[in-house]
PDB file of C-alpha atoms in Angstrom:
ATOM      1  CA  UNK A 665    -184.780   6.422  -6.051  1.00  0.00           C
ATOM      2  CA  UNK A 666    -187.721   4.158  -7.755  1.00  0.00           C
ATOM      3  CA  UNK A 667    -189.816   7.176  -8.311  1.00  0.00           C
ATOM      4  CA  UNK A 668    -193.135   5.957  -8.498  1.00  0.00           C
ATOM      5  CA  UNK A 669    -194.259   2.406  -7.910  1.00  0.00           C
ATOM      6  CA  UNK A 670    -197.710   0.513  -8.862  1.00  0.00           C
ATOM      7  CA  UNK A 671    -198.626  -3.439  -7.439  1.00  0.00           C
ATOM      8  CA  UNK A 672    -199.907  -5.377  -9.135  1.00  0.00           C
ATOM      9  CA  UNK A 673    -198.813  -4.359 -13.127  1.00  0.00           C
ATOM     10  CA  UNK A 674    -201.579  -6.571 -14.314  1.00  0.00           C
ATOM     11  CA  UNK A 675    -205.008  -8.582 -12.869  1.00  0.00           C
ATOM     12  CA  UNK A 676    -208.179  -9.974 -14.416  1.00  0.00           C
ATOM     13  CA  UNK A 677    -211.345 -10.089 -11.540  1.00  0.00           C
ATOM     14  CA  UNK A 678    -214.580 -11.202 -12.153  1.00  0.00           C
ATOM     15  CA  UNK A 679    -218.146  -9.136 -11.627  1.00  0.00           C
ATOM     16  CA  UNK A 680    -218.119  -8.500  -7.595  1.00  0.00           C
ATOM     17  CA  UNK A 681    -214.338  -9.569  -6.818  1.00  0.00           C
ATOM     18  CA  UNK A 682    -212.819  -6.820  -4.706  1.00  0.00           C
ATOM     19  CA  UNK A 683    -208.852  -5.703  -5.311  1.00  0.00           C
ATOM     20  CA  UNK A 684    -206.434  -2.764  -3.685  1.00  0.00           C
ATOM     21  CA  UNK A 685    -204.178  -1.407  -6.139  1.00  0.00           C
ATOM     22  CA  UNK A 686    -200.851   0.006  -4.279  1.00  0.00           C
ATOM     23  CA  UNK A 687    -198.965   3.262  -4.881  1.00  0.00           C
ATOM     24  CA  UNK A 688    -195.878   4.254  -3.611  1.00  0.00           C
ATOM     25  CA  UNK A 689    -193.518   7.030  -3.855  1.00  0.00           C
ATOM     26  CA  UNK A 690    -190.113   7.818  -2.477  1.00  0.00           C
ATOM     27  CA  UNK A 691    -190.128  11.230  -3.239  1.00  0.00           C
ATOM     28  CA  UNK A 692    -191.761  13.037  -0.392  1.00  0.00           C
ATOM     29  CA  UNK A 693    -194.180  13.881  -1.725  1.00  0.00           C
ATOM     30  CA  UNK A 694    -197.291  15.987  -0.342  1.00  0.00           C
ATOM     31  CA  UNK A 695    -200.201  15.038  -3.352  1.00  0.00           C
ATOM     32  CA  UNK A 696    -201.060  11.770  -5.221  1.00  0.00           C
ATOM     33  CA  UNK A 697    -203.649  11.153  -7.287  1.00  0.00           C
ATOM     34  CA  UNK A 698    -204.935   7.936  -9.154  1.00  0.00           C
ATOM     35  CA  UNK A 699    -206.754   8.484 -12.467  1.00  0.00           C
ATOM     36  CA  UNK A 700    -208.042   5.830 -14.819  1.00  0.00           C
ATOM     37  CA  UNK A 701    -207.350   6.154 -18.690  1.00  0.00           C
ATOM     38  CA  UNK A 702    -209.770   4.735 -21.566  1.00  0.00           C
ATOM     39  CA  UNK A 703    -209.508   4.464 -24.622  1.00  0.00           C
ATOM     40  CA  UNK A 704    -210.008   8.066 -26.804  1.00  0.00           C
ATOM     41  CA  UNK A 705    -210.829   9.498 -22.919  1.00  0.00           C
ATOM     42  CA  UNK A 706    -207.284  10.325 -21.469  1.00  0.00           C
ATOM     43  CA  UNK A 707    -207.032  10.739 -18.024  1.00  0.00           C
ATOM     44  CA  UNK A 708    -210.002  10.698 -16.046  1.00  0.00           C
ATOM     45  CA  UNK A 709    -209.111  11.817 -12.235  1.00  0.00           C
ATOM     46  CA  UNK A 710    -210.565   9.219  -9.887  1.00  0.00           C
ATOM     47  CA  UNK A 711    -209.821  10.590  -6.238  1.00  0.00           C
ATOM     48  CA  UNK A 712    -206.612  12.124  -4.950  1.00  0.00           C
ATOM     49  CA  UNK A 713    -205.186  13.121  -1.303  1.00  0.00           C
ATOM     50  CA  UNK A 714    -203.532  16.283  -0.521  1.00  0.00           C
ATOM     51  CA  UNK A 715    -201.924  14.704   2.772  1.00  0.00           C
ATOM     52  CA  UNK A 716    -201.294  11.812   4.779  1.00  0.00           C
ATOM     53  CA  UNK A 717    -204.673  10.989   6.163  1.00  0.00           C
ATOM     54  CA  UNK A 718    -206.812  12.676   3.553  1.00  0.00           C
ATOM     55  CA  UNK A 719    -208.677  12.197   0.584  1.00  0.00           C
ATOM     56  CA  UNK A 720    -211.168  13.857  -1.908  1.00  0.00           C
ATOM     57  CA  UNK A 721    -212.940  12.957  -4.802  1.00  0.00           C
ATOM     58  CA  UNK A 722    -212.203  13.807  -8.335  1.00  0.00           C
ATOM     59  CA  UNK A 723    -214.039  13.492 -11.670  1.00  0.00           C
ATOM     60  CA  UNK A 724    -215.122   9.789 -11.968  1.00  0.00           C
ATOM     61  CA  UNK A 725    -214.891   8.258  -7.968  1.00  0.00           C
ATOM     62  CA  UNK A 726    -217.830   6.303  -8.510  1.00  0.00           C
ATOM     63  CA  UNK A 727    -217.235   2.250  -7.510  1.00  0.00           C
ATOM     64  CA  UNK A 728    -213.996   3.053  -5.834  1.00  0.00           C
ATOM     65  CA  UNK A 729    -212.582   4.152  -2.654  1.00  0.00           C
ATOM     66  CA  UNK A 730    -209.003   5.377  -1.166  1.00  0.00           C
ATOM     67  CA  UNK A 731    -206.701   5.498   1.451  1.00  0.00           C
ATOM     68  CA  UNK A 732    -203.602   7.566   2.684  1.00  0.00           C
ATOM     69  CA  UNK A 733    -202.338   6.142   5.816  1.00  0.00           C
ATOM     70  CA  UNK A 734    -198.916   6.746   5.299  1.00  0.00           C
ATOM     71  CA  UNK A 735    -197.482   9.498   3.302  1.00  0.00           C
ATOM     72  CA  UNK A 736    -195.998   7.914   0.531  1.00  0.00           C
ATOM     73  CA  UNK A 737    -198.781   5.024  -0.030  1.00  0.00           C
ATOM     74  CA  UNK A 738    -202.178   5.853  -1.998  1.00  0.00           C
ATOM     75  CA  UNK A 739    -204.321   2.894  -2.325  1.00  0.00           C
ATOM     76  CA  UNK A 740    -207.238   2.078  -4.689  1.00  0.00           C
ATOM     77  CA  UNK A 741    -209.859   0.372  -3.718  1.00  0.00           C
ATOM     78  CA  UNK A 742    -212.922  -1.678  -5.562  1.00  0.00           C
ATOM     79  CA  UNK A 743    -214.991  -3.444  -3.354  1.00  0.00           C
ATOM     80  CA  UNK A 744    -217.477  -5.099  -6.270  1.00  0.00           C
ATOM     81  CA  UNK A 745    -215.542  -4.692  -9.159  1.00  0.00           C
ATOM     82  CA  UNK A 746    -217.637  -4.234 -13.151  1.00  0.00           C
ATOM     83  CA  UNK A 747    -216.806  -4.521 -16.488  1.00  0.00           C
ATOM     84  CA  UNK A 748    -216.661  -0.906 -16.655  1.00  0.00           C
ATOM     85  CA  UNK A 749    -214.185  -0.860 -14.582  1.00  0.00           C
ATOM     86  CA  UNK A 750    -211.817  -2.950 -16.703  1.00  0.00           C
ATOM     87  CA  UNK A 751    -209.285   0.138 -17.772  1.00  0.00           C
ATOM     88  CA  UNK A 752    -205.544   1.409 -17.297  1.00  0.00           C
ATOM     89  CA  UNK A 753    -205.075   2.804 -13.561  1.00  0.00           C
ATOM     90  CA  UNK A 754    -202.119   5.527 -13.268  1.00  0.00           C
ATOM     91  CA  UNK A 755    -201.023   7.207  -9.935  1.00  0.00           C
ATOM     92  CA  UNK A 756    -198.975  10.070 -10.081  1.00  0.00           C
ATOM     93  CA  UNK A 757    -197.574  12.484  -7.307  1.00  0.00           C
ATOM     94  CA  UNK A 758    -196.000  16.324  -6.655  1.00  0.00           C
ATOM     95  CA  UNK A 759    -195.012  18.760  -4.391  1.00  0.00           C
ATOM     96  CA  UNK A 760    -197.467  21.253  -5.410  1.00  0.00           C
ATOM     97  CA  UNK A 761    -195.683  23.393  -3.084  1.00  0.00           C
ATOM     98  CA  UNK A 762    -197.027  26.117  -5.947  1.00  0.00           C
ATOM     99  CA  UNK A 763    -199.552  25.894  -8.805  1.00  0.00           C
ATOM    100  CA  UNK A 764    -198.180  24.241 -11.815  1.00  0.00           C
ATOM    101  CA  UNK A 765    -195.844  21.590  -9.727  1.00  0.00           C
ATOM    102  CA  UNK A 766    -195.102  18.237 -12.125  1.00  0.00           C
ATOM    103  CA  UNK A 767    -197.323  15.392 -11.781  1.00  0.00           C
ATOM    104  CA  UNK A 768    -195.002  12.107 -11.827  1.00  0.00           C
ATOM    105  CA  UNK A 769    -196.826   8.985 -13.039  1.00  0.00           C
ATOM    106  CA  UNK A 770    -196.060   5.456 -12.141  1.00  0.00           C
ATOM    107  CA  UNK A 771    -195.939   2.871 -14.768  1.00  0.00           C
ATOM    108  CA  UNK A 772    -199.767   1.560 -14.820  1.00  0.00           C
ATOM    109  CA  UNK A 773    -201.779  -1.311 -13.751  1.00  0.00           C
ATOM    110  CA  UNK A 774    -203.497  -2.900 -16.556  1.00  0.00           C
ATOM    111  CA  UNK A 775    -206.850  -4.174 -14.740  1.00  0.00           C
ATOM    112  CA  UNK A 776    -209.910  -6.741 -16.837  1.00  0.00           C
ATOM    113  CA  UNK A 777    -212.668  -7.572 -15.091  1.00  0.00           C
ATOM    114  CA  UNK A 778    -215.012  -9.854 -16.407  1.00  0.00           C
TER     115      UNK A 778
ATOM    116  CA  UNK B1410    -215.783  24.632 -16.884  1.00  0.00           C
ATOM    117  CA  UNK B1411    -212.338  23.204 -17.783  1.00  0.00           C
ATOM    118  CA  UNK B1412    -211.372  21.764 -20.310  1.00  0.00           C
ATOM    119  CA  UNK B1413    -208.683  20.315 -22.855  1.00  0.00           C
ATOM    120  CA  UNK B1414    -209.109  19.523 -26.453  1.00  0.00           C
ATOM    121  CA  UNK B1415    -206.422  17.800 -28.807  1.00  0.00           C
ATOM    122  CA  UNK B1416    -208.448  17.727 -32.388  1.00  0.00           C
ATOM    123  CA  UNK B1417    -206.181  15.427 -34.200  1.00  0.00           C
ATOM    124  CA  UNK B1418    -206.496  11.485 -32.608  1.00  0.00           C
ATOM    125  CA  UNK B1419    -203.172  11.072 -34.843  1.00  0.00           C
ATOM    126  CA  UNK B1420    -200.780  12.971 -36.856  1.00  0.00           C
ATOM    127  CA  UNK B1421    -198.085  11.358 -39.282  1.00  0.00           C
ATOM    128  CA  UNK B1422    -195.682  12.955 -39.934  1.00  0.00           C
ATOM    129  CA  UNK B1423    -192.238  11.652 -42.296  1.00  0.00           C
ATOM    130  CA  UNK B1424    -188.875  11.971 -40.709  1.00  0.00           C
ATOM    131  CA  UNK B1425    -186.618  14.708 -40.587  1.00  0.00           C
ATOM    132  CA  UNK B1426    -189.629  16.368 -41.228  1.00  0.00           C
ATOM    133  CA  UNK B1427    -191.484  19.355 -38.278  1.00  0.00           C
ATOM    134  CA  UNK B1428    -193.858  17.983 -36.397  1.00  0.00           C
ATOM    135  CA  UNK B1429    -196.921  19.854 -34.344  1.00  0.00           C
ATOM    136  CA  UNK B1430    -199.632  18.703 -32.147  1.00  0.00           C
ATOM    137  CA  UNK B1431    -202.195  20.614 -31.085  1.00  0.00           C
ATOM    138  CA  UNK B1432    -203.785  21.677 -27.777  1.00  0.00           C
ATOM    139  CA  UNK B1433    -206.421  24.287 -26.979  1.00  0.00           C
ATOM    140  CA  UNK B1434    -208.064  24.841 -23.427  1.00  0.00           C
ATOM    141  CA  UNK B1435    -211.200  26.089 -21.967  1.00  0.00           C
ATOM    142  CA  UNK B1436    -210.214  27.307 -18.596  1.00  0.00           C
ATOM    143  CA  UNK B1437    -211.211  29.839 -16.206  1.00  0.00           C
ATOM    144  CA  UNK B1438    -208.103  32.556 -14.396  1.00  0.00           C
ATOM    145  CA  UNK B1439    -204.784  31.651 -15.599  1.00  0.00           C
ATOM    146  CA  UNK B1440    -204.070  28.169 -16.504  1.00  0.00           C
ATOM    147  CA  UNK B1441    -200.747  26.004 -15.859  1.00  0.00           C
ATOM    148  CA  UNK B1442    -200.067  24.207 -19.484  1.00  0.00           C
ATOM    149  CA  UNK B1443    -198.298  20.686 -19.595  1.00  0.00           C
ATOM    150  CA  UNK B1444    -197.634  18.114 -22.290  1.00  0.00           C
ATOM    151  CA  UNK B1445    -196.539  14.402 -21.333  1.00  0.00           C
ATOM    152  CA  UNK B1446    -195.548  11.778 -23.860  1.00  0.00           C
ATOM    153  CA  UNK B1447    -196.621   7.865 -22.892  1.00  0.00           C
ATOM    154  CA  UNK B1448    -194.890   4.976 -24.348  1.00  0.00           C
ATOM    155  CA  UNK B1449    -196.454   1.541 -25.258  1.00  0.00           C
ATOM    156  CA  UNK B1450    -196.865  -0.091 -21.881  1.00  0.00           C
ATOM    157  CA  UNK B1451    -195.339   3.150 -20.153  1.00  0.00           C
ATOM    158  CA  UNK B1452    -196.700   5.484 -17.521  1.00  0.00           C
ATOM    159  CA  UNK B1453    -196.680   9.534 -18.935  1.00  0.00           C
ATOM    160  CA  UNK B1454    -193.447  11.103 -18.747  1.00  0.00           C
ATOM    161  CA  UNK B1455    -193.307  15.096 -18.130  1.00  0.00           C
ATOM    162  CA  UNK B1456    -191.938  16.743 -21.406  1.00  0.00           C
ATOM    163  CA  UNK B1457    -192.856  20.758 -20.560  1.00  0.00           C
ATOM    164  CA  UNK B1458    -194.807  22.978 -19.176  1.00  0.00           C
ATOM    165  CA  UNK B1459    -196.010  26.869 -19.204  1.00  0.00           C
ATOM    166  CA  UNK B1460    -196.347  28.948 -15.988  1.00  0.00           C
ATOM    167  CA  UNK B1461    -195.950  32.218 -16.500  1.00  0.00           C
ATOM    168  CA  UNK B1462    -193.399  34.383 -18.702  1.00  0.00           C
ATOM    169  CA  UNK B1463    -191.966  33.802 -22.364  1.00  0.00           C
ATOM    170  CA  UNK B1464    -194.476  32.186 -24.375  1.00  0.00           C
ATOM    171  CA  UNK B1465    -191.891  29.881 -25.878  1.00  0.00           C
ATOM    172  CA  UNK B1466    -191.060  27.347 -23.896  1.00  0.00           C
ATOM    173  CA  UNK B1467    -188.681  24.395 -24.183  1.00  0.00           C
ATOM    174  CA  UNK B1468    -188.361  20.938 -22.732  1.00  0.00           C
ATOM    175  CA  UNK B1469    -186.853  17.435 -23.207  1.00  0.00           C
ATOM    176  CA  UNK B1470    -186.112  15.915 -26.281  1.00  0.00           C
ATOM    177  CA  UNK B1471    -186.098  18.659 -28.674  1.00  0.00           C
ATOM    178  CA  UNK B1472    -189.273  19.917 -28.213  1.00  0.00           C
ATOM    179  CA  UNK B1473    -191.198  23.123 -27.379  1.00  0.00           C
ATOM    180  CA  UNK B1474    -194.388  24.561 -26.914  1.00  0.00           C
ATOM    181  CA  UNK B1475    -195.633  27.839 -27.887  1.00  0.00           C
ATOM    182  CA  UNK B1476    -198.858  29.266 -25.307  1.00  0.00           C
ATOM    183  CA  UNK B1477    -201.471  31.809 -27.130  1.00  0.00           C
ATOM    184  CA  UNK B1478    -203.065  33.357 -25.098  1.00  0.00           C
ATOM    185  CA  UNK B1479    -205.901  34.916 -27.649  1.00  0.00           C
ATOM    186  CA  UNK B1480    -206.127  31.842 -29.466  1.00  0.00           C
ATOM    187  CA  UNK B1481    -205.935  29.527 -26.115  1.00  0.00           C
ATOM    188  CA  UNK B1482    -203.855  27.116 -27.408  1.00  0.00           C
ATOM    189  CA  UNK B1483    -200.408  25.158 -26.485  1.00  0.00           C
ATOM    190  CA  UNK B1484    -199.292  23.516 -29.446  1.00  0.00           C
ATOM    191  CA  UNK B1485    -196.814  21.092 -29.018  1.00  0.00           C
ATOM    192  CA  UNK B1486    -193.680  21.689 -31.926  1.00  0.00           C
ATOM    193  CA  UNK B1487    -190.283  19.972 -33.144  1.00  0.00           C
ATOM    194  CA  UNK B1488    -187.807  21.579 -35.520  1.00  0.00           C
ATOM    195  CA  UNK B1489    -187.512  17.829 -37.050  1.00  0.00           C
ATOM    196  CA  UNK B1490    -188.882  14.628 -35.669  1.00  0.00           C
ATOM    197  CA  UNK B1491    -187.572  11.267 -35.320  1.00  0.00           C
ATOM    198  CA  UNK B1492    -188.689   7.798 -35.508  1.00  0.00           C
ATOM    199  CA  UNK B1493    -188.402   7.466 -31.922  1.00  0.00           C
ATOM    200  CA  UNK B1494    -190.884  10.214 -31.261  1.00  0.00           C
ATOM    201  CA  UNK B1495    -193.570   7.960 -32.039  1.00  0.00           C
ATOM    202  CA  UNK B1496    -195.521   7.456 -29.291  1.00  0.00           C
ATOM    203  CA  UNK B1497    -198.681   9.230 -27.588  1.00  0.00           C
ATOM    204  CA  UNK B1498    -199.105  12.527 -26.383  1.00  0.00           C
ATOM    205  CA  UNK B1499    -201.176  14.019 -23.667  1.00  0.00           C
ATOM    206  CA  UNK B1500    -201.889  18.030 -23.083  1.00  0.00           C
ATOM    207  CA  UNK B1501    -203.219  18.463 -19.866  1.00  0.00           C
ATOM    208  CA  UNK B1502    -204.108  22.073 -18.008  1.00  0.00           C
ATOM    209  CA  UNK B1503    -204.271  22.883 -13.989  1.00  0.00           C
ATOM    210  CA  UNK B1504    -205.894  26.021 -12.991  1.00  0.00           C
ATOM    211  CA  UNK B1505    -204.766  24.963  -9.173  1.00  0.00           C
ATOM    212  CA  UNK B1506    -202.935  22.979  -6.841  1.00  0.00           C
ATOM    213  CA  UNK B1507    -205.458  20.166  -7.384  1.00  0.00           C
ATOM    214  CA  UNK B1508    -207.004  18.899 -10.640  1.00  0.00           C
ATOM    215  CA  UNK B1509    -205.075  18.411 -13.861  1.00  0.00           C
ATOM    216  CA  UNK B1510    -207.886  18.414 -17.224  1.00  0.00           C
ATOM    217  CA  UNK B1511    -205.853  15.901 -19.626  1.00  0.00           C
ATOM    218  CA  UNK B1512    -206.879  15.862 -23.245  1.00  0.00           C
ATOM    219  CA  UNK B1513    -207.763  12.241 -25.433  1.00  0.00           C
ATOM    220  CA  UNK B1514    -204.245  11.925 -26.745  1.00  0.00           C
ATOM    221  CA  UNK B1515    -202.510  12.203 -30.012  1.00  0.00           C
ATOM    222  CA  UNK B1516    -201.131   9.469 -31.496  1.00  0.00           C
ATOM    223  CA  UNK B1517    -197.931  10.518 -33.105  1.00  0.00           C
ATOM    224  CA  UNK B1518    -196.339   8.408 -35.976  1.00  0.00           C
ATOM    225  CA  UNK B1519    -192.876   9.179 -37.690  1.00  0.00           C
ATOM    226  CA  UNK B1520    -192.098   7.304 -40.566  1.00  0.00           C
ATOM    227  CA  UNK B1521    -188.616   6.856 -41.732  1.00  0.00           C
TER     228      UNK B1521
END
């Protein structure tokens, strides 16, 4: 049981390179989420899915976009990529089979772009 | 609107010695109260959480949390901390089955 999973663990892009960052789980779980954390900012939530085949926006989606094909995947994508982009990217997933479920975080991507 | 504050960026604290970190929330209905610890190079690792019911409540490694509910806060507590406490904390509240509000983090440091 691996828990949650994050490819790559580190990548430096320059201005206008696109990337997919890949999260899986192996927990059956229903929600995953990807937020980004900066520096004296915590988490910021970026988009998450409730389901296989859906996805919403959360605080900070701007630049980005998602997928849920399969149930336990969530992928980030960044299709021109900025400086201000250059951050920590976490996903995380739960049951929330009732308000207050655990979030579960994989270990982080470490992402530059400059 | 939501949200979580954690006033102290770091707190030292010598070993052996209690240890709080502090949490207070702006939320709307009832709120669901976690606090995660991260590790240099880590992902955040669940260490409680308040739901509903005793105000205390316990979780991994020794510590606890006590929820006010006048004073809307969720301070996080140890009876005596360790060196290998050090590391940074992260108060987050969910009002649904949704969103989680984290807070900036507290940078704990134990000295021994």
């Amino acid at each position: 049981n691996a828990g949650v999973t994050q490819t790559p663990k580190f990548r430096v892009l320059k201005t206008g390179q696109s990337m997919t960052l890949l999260c899986a789980q192996d927990m059956n779980h229903e929600y995953m989420y990807w937020y980004r954390q900066d520096p004296g900012m915590g988490l910021r939530l970026i988009h998450y899915s409730v389901g296989e085949g859906t996805t919403a926006k959360g605080e900070v989606p701007d630049g980005y976009n998602v997928s849920r094909l399969k149930k336990q995947n969530f992928l980030l994508g960044l299709e021109s990529a900025a400086p201000s982009q250059t951050s920590v990217y976490f996903c995380a997933s739960s049951y929330q089979r009732e308000p207050g479920d655990t979030q579960y975080f994989g270990p982080g991507t470490r992402l530059t772009v400059l | 609107a939501q949200s979580v504050a954690q006033p102290e960026d770091q707190v030292n604290v010598a070993e052996g010695n209690p240890l709080t970190v502090k949490c207070t929330y702006s939320v709307s209905g009832n709120p669901y109260l976690f606090w995660y610890v991260q590790y240099p190079n880590r992902g955040l690792q669940f260490l409680l959480k308040y739901i509903t019911g005793d105000n205390l409540v316990k979780g991994s490694y020794g510590f606890e949390a006590e929820f006010n509910k006048s004073q809307t806060s969720f301070h996080l507590k140890k009876p005596s901390a360790l060196v290998s406490d050090s590391a940074l904390y992260f108060c987050a509240v969910s009002y649904n089955f949704n969103k989680f509000y984290f807070g900036s983090g507290t940078k704990l440091n134990v000295k021994p």
